[in-house]
Short mmCIF file of C-alpha atoms in Angstrom, two decimals:
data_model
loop_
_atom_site.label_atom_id
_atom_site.label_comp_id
_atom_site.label_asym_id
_atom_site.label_seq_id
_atom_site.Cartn_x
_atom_site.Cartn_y
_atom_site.Cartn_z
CA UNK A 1 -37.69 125.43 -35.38
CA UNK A 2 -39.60 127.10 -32.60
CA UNK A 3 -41.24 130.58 -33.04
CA UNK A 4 -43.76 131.82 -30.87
CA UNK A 5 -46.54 133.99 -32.13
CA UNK A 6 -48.50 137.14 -30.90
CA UNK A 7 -49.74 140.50 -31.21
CA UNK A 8 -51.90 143.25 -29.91
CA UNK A 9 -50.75 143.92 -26.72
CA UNK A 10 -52.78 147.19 -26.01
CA UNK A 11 -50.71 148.46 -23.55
CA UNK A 12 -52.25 150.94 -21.72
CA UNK A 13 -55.67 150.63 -22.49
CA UNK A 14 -58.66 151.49 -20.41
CA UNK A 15 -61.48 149.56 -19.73
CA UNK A 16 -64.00 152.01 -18.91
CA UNK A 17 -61.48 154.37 -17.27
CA UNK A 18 -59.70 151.49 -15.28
CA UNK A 19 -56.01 150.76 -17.04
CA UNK A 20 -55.93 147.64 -17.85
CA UNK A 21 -51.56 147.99 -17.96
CA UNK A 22 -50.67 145.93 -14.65
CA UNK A 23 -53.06 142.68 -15.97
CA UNK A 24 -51.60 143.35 -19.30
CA UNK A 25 -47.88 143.17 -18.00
CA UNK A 26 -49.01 140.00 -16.37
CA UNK A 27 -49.94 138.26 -19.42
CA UNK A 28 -46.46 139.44 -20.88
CA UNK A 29 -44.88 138.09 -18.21
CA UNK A 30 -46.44 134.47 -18.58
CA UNK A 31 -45.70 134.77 -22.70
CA UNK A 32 -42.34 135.93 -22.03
CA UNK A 33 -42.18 132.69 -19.71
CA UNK A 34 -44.05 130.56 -22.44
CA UNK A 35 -41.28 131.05 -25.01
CA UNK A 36 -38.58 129.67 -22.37
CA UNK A 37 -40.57 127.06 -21.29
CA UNK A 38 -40.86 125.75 -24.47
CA UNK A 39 -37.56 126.97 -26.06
CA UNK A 40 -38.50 129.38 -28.46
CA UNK A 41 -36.33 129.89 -31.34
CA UNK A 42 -37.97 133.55 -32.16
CA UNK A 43 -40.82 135.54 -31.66
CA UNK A 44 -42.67 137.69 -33.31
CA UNK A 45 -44.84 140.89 -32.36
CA UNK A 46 -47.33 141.49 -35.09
CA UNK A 47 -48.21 145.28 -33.81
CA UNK A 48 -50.25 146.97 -31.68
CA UNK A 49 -47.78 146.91 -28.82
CA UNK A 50 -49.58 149.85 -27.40
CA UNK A 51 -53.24 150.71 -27.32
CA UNK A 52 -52.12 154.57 -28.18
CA UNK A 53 -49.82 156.57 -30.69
CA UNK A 54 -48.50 158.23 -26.65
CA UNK A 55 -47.89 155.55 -24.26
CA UNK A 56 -47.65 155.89 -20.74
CA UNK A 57 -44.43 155.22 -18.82
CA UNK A 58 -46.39 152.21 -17.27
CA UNK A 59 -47.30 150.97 -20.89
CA UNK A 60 -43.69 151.16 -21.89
CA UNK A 61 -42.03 149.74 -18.89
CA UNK A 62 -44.51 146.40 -19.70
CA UNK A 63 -43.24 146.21 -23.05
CA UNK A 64 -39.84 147.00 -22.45
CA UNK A 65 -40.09 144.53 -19.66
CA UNK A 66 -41.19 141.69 -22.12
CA UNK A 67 -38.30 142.37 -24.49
CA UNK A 68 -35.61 142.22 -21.61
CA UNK A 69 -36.95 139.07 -20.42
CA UNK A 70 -36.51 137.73 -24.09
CA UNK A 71 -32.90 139.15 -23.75
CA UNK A 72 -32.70 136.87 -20.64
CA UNK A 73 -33.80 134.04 -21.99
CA UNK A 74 -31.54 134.09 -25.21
CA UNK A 75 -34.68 134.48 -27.32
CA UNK A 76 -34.50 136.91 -30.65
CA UNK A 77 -37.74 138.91 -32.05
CA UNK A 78 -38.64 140.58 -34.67
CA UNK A 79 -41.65 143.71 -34.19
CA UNK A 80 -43.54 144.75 -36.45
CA UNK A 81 -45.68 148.70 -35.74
CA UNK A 82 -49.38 148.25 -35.84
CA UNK A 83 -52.80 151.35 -36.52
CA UNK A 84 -52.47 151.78 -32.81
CA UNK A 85 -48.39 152.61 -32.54
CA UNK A 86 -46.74 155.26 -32.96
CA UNK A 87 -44.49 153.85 -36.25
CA UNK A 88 -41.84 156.82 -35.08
CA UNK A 89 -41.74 156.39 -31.67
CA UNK A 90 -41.14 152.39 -32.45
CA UNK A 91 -38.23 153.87 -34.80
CA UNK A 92 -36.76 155.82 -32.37
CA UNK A 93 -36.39 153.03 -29.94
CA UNK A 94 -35.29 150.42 -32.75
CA UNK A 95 -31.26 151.01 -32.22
CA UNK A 96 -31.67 150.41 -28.39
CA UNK A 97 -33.98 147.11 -28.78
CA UNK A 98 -31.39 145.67 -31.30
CA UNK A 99 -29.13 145.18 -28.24
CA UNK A 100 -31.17 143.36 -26.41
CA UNK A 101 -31.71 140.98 -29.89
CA UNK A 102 -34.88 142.65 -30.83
CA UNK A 103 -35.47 143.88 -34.55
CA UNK A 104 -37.67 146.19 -35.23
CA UNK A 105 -39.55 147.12 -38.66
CA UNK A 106 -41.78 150.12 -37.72
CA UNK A 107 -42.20 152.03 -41.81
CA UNK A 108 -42.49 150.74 -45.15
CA UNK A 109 -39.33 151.37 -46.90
CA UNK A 110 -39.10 152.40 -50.22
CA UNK A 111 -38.10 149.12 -51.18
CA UNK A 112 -40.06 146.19 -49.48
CA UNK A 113 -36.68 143.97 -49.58
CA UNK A 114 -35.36 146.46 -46.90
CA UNK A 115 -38.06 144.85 -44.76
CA UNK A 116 -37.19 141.55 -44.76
CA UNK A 117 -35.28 140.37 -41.68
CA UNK A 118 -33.15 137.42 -40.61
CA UNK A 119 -32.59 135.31 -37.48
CA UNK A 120 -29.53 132.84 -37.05
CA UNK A 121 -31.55 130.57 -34.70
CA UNK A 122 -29.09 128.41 -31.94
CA UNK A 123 -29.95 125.22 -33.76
CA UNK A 124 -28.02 126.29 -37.34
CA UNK A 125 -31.01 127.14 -38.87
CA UNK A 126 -32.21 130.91 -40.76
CA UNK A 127 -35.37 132.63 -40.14
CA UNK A 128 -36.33 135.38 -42.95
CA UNK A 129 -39.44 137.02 -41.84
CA UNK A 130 -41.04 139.50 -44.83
CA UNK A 131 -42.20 142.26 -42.36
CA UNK A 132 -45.01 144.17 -43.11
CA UNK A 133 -46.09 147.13 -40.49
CA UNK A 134 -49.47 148.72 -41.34
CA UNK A 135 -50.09 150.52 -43.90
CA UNK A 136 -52.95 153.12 -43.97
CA UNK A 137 -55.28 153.10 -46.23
CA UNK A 138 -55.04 156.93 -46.87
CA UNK A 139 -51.28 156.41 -47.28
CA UNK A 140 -52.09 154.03 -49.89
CA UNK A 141 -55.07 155.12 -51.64
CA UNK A 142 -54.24 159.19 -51.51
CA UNK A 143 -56.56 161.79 -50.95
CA UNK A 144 -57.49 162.70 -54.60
CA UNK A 145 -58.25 158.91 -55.49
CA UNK A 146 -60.46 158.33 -52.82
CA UNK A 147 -62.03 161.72 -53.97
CA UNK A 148 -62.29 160.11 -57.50
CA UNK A 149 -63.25 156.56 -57.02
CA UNK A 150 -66.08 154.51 -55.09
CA UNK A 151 -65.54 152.18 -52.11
CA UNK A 152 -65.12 149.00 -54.31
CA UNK A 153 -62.51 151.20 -56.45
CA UNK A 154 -60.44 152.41 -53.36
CA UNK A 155 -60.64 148.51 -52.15
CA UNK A 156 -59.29 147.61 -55.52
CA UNK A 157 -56.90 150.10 -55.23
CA UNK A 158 -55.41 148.93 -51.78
CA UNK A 159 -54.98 145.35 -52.49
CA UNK A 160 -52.84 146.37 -55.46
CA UNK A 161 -50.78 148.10 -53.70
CA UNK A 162 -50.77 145.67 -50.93
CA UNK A 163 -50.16 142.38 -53.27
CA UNK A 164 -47.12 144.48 -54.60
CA UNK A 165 -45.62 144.51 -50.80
CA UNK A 166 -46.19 141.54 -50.59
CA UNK A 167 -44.46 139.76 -53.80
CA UNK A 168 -41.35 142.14 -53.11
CA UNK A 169 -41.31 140.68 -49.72
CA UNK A 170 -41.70 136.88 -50.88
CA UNK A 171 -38.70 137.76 -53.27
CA UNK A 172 -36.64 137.83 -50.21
CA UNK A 173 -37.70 134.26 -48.90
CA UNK A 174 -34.28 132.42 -48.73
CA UNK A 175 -33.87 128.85 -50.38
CA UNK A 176 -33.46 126.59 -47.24
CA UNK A 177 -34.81 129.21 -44.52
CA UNK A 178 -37.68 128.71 -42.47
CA UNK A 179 -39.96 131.86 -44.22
CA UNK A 180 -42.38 133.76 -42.69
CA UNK A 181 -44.36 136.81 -43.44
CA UNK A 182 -45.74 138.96 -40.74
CA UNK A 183 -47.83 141.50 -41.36
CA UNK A 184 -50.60 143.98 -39.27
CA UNK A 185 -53.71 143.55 -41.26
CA UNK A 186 -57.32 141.98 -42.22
CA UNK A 187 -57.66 139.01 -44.53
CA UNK A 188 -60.64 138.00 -46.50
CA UNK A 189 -62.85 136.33 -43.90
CA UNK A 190 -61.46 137.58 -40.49
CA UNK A 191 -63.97 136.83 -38.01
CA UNK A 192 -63.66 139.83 -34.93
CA UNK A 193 -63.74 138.86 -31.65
CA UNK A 194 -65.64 141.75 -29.88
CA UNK A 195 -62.26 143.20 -28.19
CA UNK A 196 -61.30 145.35 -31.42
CA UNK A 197 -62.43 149.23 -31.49
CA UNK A 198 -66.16 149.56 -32.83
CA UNK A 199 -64.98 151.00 -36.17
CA UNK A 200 -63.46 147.85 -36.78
CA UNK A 201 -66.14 145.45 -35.85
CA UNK A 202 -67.77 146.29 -39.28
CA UNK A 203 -65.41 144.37 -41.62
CA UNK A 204 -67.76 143.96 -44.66
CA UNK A 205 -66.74 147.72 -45.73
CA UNK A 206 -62.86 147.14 -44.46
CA UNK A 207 -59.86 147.25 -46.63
CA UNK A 208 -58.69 143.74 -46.53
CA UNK A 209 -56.46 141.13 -48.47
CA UNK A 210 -56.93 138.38 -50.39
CA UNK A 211 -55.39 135.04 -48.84
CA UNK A 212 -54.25 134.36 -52.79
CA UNK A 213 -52.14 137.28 -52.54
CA UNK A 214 -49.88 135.72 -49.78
CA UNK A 215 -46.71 134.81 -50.69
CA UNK A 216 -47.03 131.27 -51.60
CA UNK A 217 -43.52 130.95 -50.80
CA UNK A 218 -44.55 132.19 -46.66
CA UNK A 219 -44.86 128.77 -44.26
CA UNK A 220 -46.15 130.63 -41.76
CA UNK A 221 -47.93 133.73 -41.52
CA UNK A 222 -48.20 135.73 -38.38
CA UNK A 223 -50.68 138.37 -38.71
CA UNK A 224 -52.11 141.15 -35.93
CA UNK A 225 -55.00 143.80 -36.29
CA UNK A 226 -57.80 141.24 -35.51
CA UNK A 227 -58.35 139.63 -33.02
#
């Protein structure tokens, strides 16, 4: 099985007041390209498909663009909503990219097995992906806790409720499926590369994941949110 890998497009962002969209589109075209070249059973989008919560209509036409190129090429995906989406605006297109073979997981549902998705690939075989959009901190550690407890107790805090996400989602691995988890977040470790927002470049204060909470059952994992 094929499955082609990426995340955080940034549509729309500017570069010192210059939009950065049209060079952006460009490297979605040669991706979109990539995964026909090279027969691409799936792909996933691990969030931050825009670089804003409010998109412009040249941001969206470059994403939508991608997916109906996808749609061309007989290629499925599954998208997951990263910090910088809009998780309801991703929702509210999810029906119309299902018909061009695109599955979208934008909010946590009350049960994590509602996140799990499948993909009949052409070659016979099944795809489960555990999808995890982000999750805010402040969603996850609430207001009064992080009122109550210190910065190591909020951490503490988050990757329990993170490693509980992610066992639910392991449960849904399938016996003989190619499984996946995909999720928009930081591991242990995570090494920035500059291009992130400043707030993120200091990740020795950042509410991260253990690598031992993975799903050990996962033989791939396709994260976003650094990079």
């Amino acid at each position: 099985m094929r499955v082609l890998h990426t995340a955080d497009f940034h549509a729309g962002r500017l570069l010192k007041g210059y939009d950065r969209t049209p060079e952006i589109h460009d490297a979605l075209i040669e991706i979109a390209g990539l995964a026909r070249s090279e027969k691409a059973d799936a792909v996933l989008v691990s969030g931050d498909l825009f670089d804003t919560a409010n998109p412009s209509a040249g941001a969206e036409a470059a994403v939508f663009d991608f997916f109906l190129r996808l749609r061309d090429a007989g290629i499925p995906g599954i998208v997951i909503a990263g910090n910088h989406d809009s998780a309801a605006r991703l929702d509210s297109v999810a029906g119309l990219l299902g018909w061009v073979g695109i599955q979208v997981v934008a909010q946590p549902t009350p049960d994590p097995l509602g996140m799990v998705r499948r993909i009949e690939t052409k070659g016979g075989e099944t795809l489960t992906v555990g999808a995890l959009p982000y999750l805010s901190e402040r969603r996850l550690v609430k207001a009064a806790e992080l009122l109550q407890q210190d910065l190591g107790g909020q951490r503490q805090k988050y990757r329990e409720y993170m490693g509980f996400f992610l066992r639910r989602l392991g449960e849904g691995f399938g016996a003989g499926h190619v499984n996946m988890l995909m999720a928009h977040t930081t591991i242990d470790g995570a090494v920035p590369s500059g291009s992130e927002r400043t707030f993120q470049l200091d990740l020795t204060n950042a509410y991260t994941v253990s690598g031992l909470q993975l799903p050990p059952g996962a033989q791939y994992v396709a994260l976003g949110h650094i990079h």
